[in-house]
């Protein structure tokens, strides 16, 4: 038997072929441009057809027959079975999109408009292949935030010195106390806005405490996925951090910015690329 598997992209053609090879003892055959000494590689569809016709008692399978004319030629043989494989459009999209580093949506009515969008997207930005330092450390801060169990919000912070990670932190109740998501902090688990009732240490505080004053040193940069609150700002200043980089804004940005400015600490926002 010779089985030719056809179908849409990402529908599962290779998976069907693998099944036949692994469980039904079929031999996979391929069509490649040029010639090859390998007995299962063929330079053209005609060469493949001649081979499988001569050896029709052997079970072969391929996913390389893609044109209607070639399929018609093969279907004249009584030992050929053409199997069509398909999958829902959304399923196929998900399978292929998992491999994409960047997703571009073309909903534009003209090529010019699409080109303008591609120009704004900057496909050839080197950071798409290798993240810059800001992006790298901000991604680490975002990853650290996933450890948080605070009921209000998840925040992560990375303390960096000379482009080396000194410490990390995320917000939550102090070590040894009941976790915030288990009711450990009254304020975070209620509608209260009184900061005095909050038991949660902020991500920035945890990163600074983990490092210790002596390890902060000159040239230290604190990366936070959210702009520090005023409570953390004064502690950041006190420990000697010289620069704070954040991604998301917070309701007290202006107050924090004023304190950082007065203390000579650089505060800047790094927007993560889509």
mmCIF file of C-alpha atoms in Angstrom:
data_model
loop_
_atom_site.group_PDB
_atom_site.id
_atom_site.type_symbol
_atom_site.label_atom_id
_atom_site.label_comp_id
_atom_site.label_asym_id
_atom_site.label_seq_id
_atom_site.Cartn_x
_atom_site.Cartn_y
_atom_site.Cartn_z
ATOM 1 C CA UNK A 1 0.000 0.000 0.000
ATOM 2 C CA UNK A 2 1.104 3.564 -0.677
ATOM 3 C CA UNK A 3 -0.536 6.317 1.405
ATOM 4 C CA UNK A 4 -0.268 9.965 0.388
ATOM 5 C CA UNK A 5 -1.284 12.320 3.171
ATOM 6 C CA UNK A 6 -2.569 15.745 2.159
ATOM 7 C CA UNK A 7 -4.161 18.607 4.060
ATOM 8 C CA UNK A 8 -3.847 22.104 5.436
ATOM 9 C CA UNK A 9 -0.843 23.434 7.312
ATOM 10 C CA UNK A 10 -0.634 22.384 10.975
ATOM 11 C CA UNK A 11 -3.529 19.966 10.557
ATOM 12 C CA UNK A 12 -1.526 16.946 11.708
ATOM 13 C CA UNK A 13 -0.228 15.407 8.479
ATOM 14 C CA UNK A 14 3.189 14.617 9.954
ATOM 15 C CA UNK A 15 1.532 13.126 13.026
ATOM 16 C CA UNK A 16 -0.506 10.720 10.886
ATOM 17 C CA UNK A 17 2.643 9.760 9.006
ATOM 18 C CA UNK A 18 4.526 9.181 12.265
ATOM 19 C CA UNK A 19 1.675 6.942 13.447
ATOM 20 C CA UNK A 20 1.865 4.797 10.310
ATOM 21 C CA UNK A 21 5.641 4.527 10.543
ATOM 22 C CA UNK A 22 5.706 3.735 14.263
ATOM 23 C CA UNK A 23 2.732 1.404 14.591
ATOM 24 C CA UNK A 24 1.972 0.066 11.092
ATOM 25 C CA UNK A 25 5.500 -0.445 9.750
ATOM 26 C CA UNK A 26 5.177 1.982 6.845
ATOM 27 C CA UNK A 27 8.333 3.403 5.259
ATOM 28 C CA UNK A 28 8.397 7.192 4.874
ATOM 29 C CA UNK A 29 9.466 8.531 1.479
ATOM 30 C CA UNK A 30 10.359 12.084 0.460
ATOM 31 C CA UNK A 31 10.722 14.062 -2.741
ATOM 32 C CA UNK A 32 13.797 16.290 -2.831
ATOM 33 C CA UNK A 33 15.149 18.462 -5.618
ATOM 34 C CA UNK A 34 18.149 16.873 -7.307
ATOM 35 C CA UNK A 35 19.265 13.307 -6.919
ATOM 36 C CA UNK A 36 20.209 11.250 -3.909
ATOM 37 C CA UNK A 37 21.786 7.889 -3.324
ATOM 38 C CA UNK A 38 19.433 7.265 -0.417
ATOM 39 C CA UNK A 39 16.821 4.703 -1.563
ATOM 40 C CA UNK A 40 13.918 6.569 0.077
ATOM 41 C CA UNK A 41 14.746 10.027 -1.289
ATOM 42 C CA UNK A 42 13.569 10.844 -4.787
ATOM 43 C CA UNK A 43 14.385 13.739 -7.078
ATOM 44 C CA UNK A 44 10.855 13.996 -8.506
ATOM 45 C CA UNK A 45 7.317 12.691 -8.110
ATOM 46 C CA UNK A 46 7.779 10.631 -11.265
ATOM 47 C CA UNK A 47 10.785 8.826 -9.769
ATOM 48 C CA UNK A 48 8.820 8.133 -6.597
ATOM 49 C CA UNK A 49 5.856 6.814 -8.565
ATOM 50 C CA UNK A 50 8.094 4.478 -10.542
ATOM 51 C CA UNK A 51 9.686 3.137 -7.374
ATOM 52 C CA UNK A 52 6.488 2.485 -5.418
ATOM 53 C CA UNK A 53 4.864 0.900 -8.491
ATOM 54 C CA UNK A 54 7.772 -1.499 -8.796
ATOM 55 C CA UNK A 55 7.643 -2.233 -5.049
ATOM 56 C CA UNK A 56 3.920 -2.000 -4.523
ATOM 57 C CA UNK A 57 3.803 -4.815 -1.956
ATOM 58 C CA UNK A 58 5.843 -2.636 0.452
ATOM 59 C CA UNK A 59 3.983 -0.085 2.579
ATOM 60 C CA UNK A 60 5.065 3.512 1.896
ATOM 61 C CA UNK A 61 3.803 6.836 3.206
ATOM 62 C CA UNK A 62 4.543 10.440 2.215
ATOM 63 C CA UNK A 63 3.339 13.976 2.848
ATOM 64 C CA UNK A 64 5.190 15.400 -0.173
ATOM 65 C CA UNK A 65 2.497 15.148 -2.862
ATOM 66 C CA UNK A 66 1.076 18.664 -2.984
ATOM 67 C CA UNK A 67 -0.272 19.349 -6.482
ATOM 68 C CA UNK A 68 -3.488 18.088 -8.008
ATOM 69 C CA UNK A 69 -1.787 16.749 -11.147
ATOM 70 C CA UNK A 70 0.736 14.705 -9.159
ATOM 71 C CA UNK A 71 -2.036 13.280 -6.989
ATOM 72 C CA UNK A 72 -4.050 12.343 -10.080
ATOM 73 C CA UNK A 73 -1.035 10.475 -11.444
ATOM 74 C CA UNK A 74 -0.673 8.480 -8.233
ATOM 75 C CA UNK A 75 -4.390 7.777 -7.891
ATOM 76 C CA UNK A 76 -4.339 5.774 -11.114
ATOM 77 C CA UNK A 77 -2.536 3.042 -9.201
ATOM 78 C CA UNK A 78 -4.818 0.571 -7.366
ATOM 79 C CA UNK A 79 -2.538 0.397 -4.320
ATOM 80 C CA UNK A 80 -2.574 4.174 -3.616
ATOM 81 C CA UNK A 81 -4.703 5.699 -0.867
ATOM 82 C CA UNK A 82 -4.923 9.487 -0.525
ATOM 83 C CA UNK A 83 -5.757 10.573 3.023
ATOM 84 C CA UNK A 84 -6.908 14.143 3.645
ATOM 85 C CA UNK A 85 -6.206 15.593 7.099
ATOM 86 C CA UNK A 86 -7.710 18.810 8.418
ATOM 87 C CA UNK A 87 -8.254 20.571 11.742
ATOM 88 C CA UNK A 88 -10.327 23.547 12.920
ATOM 89 C CA UNK A 89 -8.897 26.878 11.807
ATOM 90 C CA UNK A 90 -8.384 28.152 15.361
ATOM 91 C CA UNK A 91 -6.601 24.941 16.354
ATOM 92 C CA UNK A 92 -4.253 25.174 13.376
ATOM 93 C CA UNK A 93 -3.572 28.836 14.149
ATOM 94 C CA UNK A 94 -2.668 28.025 17.741
ATOM 95 C CA UNK A 95 -0.310 25.263 16.666
ATOM 96 C CA UNK A 96 1.668 27.528 14.344
ATOM 97 C CA UNK A 97 1.437 30.665 16.499
ATOM 98 C CA UNK A 98 3.174 28.878 19.376
ATOM 99 C CA UNK A 99 6.372 29.106 17.316
ATOM 100 C CA UNK A 100 6.120 32.844 16.654
ATOM 101 C CA UNK A 101 8.327 35.335 18.510
ATOM 102 C CA UNK A 102 6.149 38.187 17.300
ATOM 103 C CA UNK A 103 2.535 38.312 16.120
ATOM 104 C CA UNK A 104 1.546 40.789 13.391
ATOM 105 C CA UNK A 105 -2.166 41.326 12.721
ATOM 106 C CA UNK A 106 -2.907 42.555 9.189
ATOM 107 C CA UNK A 107 -6.285 44.284 9.352
ATOM 108 C CA UNK A 108 -5.265 47.139 7.062
ATOM 109 C CA UNK A 109 -7.076 48.109 3.889
ATOM 110 C CA UNK A 110 -3.975 49.077 1.946
ATOM 111 C CA UNK A 111 -0.421 47.862 1.563
ATOM 112 C CA UNK A 112 0.832 51.338 2.418
ATOM 113 C CA UNK A 113 -0.948 51.302 5.781
ATOM 114 C CA UNK A 114 0.384 47.815 6.486
ATOM 115 C CA UNK A 115 3.917 48.928 5.638
ATOM 116 C CA UNK A 116 3.558 51.862 8.026
ATOM 117 C CA UNK A 117 2.493 49.452 10.768
ATOM 118 C CA UNK A 118 5.484 47.208 10.061
ATOM 119 C CA UNK A 119 7.751 50.260 10.240
ATOM 120 C CA UNK A 120 6.324 51.154 13.671
ATOM 121 C CA UNK A 121 6.674 47.549 14.807
ATOM 122 C CA UNK A 122 10.363 47.575 13.809
ATOM 123 C CA UNK A 123 10.717 43.918 12.897
ATOM 124 C CA UNK A 124 14.507 44.178 12.560
ATOM 125 C CA UNK A 125 15.094 45.499 16.073
ATOM 126 C CA UNK A 126 18.067 43.475 17.417
ATOM 127 C CA UNK A 127 16.307 43.190 20.798
ATOM 128 C CA UNK A 128 13.794 40.844 19.208
ATOM 129 C CA UNK A 129 16.572 38.271 18.963
ATOM 130 C CA UNK A 130 18.504 39.221 22.082
ATOM 131 C CA UNK A 131 16.905 41.404 24.789
ATOM 132 C CA UNK A 132 18.750 44.506 25.993
ATOM 133 C CA UNK A 133 19.660 44.867 29.652
ATOM 134 C CA UNK A 134 16.518 46.808 30.577
ATOM 135 C CA UNK A 135 14.252 44.260 28.909
ATOM 136 C CA UNK A 136 16.197 41.361 30.397
ATOM 137 C CA UNK A 137 16.007 42.610 33.984
ATOM 138 C CA UNK A 138 12.408 43.768 33.617
ATOM 139 C CA UNK A 139 11.424 40.303 32.439
ATOM 140 C CA UNK A 140 13.119 38.884 35.528
ATOM 141 C CA UNK A 141 11.136 41.334 37.677
ATOM 142 C CA UNK A 142 7.920 40.212 35.996
ATOM 143 C CA UNK A 143 8.879 36.592 36.587
ATOM 144 C CA UNK A 144 9.604 37.317 40.260
ATOM 145 C CA UNK A 145 6.144 38.867 40.589
ATOM 146 C CA UNK A 146 4.599 35.483 39.751
ATOM 147 C CA UNK A 147 5.807 34.229 43.136
ATOM 148 C CA UNK A 148 3.632 36.796 44.925
ATOM 149 C CA UNK A 149 0.414 35.715 46.636
ATOM 150 C CA UNK A 150 -0.693 39.243 47.585
ATOM 151 C CA UNK A 151 -4.445 39.695 47.143
ATOM 152 C CA UNK A 152 -4.039 43.299 45.908
ATOM 153 C CA UNK A 153 -1.518 42.957 43.087
ATOM 154 C CA UNK A 154 1.578 41.020 42.081
ATOM 155 C CA UNK A 155 4.803 43.021 42.080
ATOM 156 C CA UNK A 156 8.366 41.863 41.458
ATOM 157 C CA UNK A 157 11.704 43.654 41.878
ATOM 158 C CA UNK A 158 15.295 42.896 40.876
ATOM 159 C CA UNK A 159 18.265 44.689 42.460
ATOM 160 C CA UNK A 160 21.138 44.916 39.995
ATOM 161 C CA UNK A 161 24.718 46.114 40.409
ATOM 162 C CA UNK A 162 27.045 46.458 37.427
ATOM 163 C CA UNK A 163 24.612 44.388 35.346
ATOM 164 C CA UNK A 164 24.663 41.524 37.851
ATOM 165 C CA UNK A 165 21.645 40.441 39.875
ATOM 166 C CA UNK A 166 22.220 41.106 43.576
ATOM 167 C CA UNK A 167 18.822 40.079 44.911
ATOM 168 C CA UNK A 168 15.180 39.590 43.983
ATOM 169 C CA UNK A 169 11.934 40.280 45.766
ATOM 170 C CA UNK A 170 8.170 40.031 45.491
ATOM 171 C CA UNK A 171 5.394 41.342 47.703
ATOM 172 C CA UNK A 172 3.762 39.331 50.458
ATOM 173 C CA UNK A 173 3.567 38.870 54.221
ATOM 174 C CA UNK A 174 6.809 38.455 56.233
ATOM 175 C CA UNK A 175 8.456 35.058 56.576
ATOM 176 C CA UNK A 176 6.703 32.866 59.117
ATOM 177 C CA UNK A 177 3.348 34.693 58.954
ATOM 178 C CA UNK A 178 0.172 33.492 57.267
ATOM 179 C CA UNK A 179 0.269 34.163 53.522
ATOM 180 C CA UNK A 180 -1.712 37.091 52.209
ATOM 181 C CA UNK A 181 -3.941 34.884 50.043
ATOM 182 C CA UNK A 182 -4.716 32.797 53.120
ATOM 183 C CA UNK A 183 -5.985 35.811 55.062
ATOM 184 C CA UNK A 184 -2.649 36.910 56.534
ATOM 185 C CA UNK A 185 -3.115 40.581 55.632
ATOM 186 C CA UNK A 186 -6.416 42.205 56.681
ATOM 187 C CA UNK A 187 -6.028 45.202 54.409
ATOM 188 C CA UNK A 188 -5.335 43.205 51.243
ATOM 189 C CA UNK A 189 -8.251 40.886 51.967
ATOM 190 C CA UNK A 190 -10.736 43.690 52.627
ATOM 191 C CA UNK A 191 -11.759 47.029 51.189
ATOM 192 C CA UNK A 192 -9.609 48.925 53.687
ATOM 193 C CA UNK A 193 -7.327 51.641 52.316
ATOM 194 C CA UNK A 194 -5.420 52.238 55.542
ATOM 195 C CA UNK A 195 -1.748 51.453 54.917
ATOM 196 C CA UNK A 196 -1.200 50.987 58.669
ATOM 197 C CA UNK A 197 -3.195 47.762 58.542
ATOM 198 C CA UNK A 198 -1.118 46.218 55.750
ATOM 199 C CA UNK A 199 1.262 43.439 56.797
ATOM 200 C CA UNK A 200 2.636 42.797 53.315
ATOM 201 C CA UNK A 201 6.223 43.695 52.541
ATOM 202 C CA UNK A 202 6.551 45.220 49.107
ATOM 203 C CA UNK A 203 8.705 43.632 46.407
ATOM 204 C CA UNK A 204 11.212 46.477 46.580
ATOM 205 C CA UNK A 205 11.506 46.103 50.353
ATOM 206 C CA UNK A 206 12.144 42.391 50.094
ATOM 207 C CA UNK A 207 14.813 42.888 47.446
ATOM 208 C CA UNK A 208 16.574 45.516 49.579
ATOM 209 C CA UNK A 209 16.326 43.430 52.745
ATOM 210 C CA UNK A 210 17.679 40.401 50.941
ATOM 211 C CA UNK A 211 20.666 42.374 49.653
ATOM 212 C CA UNK A 212 21.524 44.324 52.801
ATOM 213 C CA UNK A 213 22.908 47.861 52.853
ATOM 214 C CA UNK A 214 26.508 46.800 52.255
ATOM 215 C CA UNK A 215 25.664 44.911 49.043
ATOM 216 C CA UNK A 216 23.737 47.724 47.387
ATOM 217 C CA UNK A 217 26.772 49.905 46.706
ATOM 218 C CA UNK A 218 27.493 52.379 43.938
ATOM 219 C CA UNK A 219 25.907 51.865 40.545
ATOM 220 C CA UNK A 220 22.976 49.838 41.832
ATOM 221 C CA UNK A 221 19.794 49.795 39.756
ATOM 222 C CA UNK A 222 16.409 48.562 40.967
ATOM 223 C CA UNK A 223 14.071 47.089 38.336
ATOM 224 C CA UNK A 224 10.384 46.939 39.300
ATOM 225 C CA UNK A 225 7.497 45.832 37.134
ATOM 226 C CA UNK A 226 5.439 48.547 38.930
ATOM 227 C CA UNK A 227 6.578 52.052 39.911
ATOM 228 C CA UNK A 228 7.539 52.118 43.620
ATOM 229 C CA UNK A 229 5.090 53.612 46.119
ATOM 230 C CA UNK A 230 6.154 56.436 48.433
ATOM 231 C CA UNK A 231 6.713 53.961 51.275
ATOM 232 C CA UNK A 232 9.293 52.061 49.210
ATOM 233 C CA UNK A 233 10.747 55.179 47.612
ATOM 234 C CA UNK A 234 12.237 56.484 50.843
ATOM 235 C CA UNK A 235 13.785 53.091 51.598
ATOM 236 C CA UNK A 236 15.241 52.843 48.113
ATOM 237 C CA UNK A 237 16.815 56.271 48.563
ATOM 238 C CA UNK A 238 18.133 55.398 52.013
ATOM 239 C CA UNK A 239 19.893 52.228 50.838
ATOM 240 C CA UNK A 240 21.833 54.063 48.136
ATOM 241 C CA UNK A 241 20.192 52.826 44.926
ATOM 242 C CA UNK A 242 21.093 55.249 42.124
ATOM 243 C CA UNK A 243 18.542 54.355 39.471
ATOM 244 C CA UNK A 244 15.027 52.896 39.411
ATOM 245 C CA UNK A 245 13.520 51.433 36.242
ATOM 246 C CA UNK A 246 9.846 50.474 36.158
ATOM 247 C CA UNK A 247 7.283 49.242 33.655
ATOM 248 C CA UNK A 248 3.745 49.841 34.987
ATOM 249 C CA UNK A 249 2.559 53.093 36.554
ATOM 250 C CA UNK A 250 1.146 53.409 40.062
ATOM 251 C CA UNK A 251 -1.187 55.955 41.660
ATOM 252 C CA UNK A 252 1.637 57.728 43.560
ATOM 253 C CA UNK A 253 4.097 58.066 40.673
ATOM 254 C CA UNK A 254 4.338 61.855 40.987
ATOM 255 C CA UNK A 255 5.072 61.787 44.724
ATOM 256 C CA UNK A 256 7.713 59.100 44.260
ATOM 257 C CA UNK A 257 9.252 60.951 41.322
ATOM 258 C CA UNK A 258 9.590 64.129 43.394
ATOM 259 C CA UNK A 259 11.450 62.303 46.175
ATOM 260 C CA UNK A 260 13.727 60.498 43.752
ATOM 261 C CA UNK A 261 14.521 63.746 41.974
ATOM 262 C CA UNK A 262 15.406 65.524 45.206
ATOM 263 C CA UNK A 263 17.666 62.639 46.245
ATOM 264 C CA UNK A 264 19.372 62.475 42.851
ATOM 265 C CA UNK A 265 18.016 59.034 42.008
ATOM 266 C CA UNK A 266 17.199 58.481 38.327
ATOM 267 C CA UNK A 267 13.642 57.267 37.724
ATOM 268 C CA UNK A 268 12.658 56.099 34.269
ATOM 269 C CA UNK A 269 10.049 53.919 32.643
ATOM 270 C CA UNK A 270 10.917 51.032 30.355
ATOM 271 C CA UNK A 271 7.959 49.936 28.242
ATOM 272 C CA UNK A 272 8.067 46.255 27.326
ATOM 273 C CA UNK A 273 7.679 45.470 23.623
ATOM 274 C CA UNK A 274 4.560 43.744 22.430
#
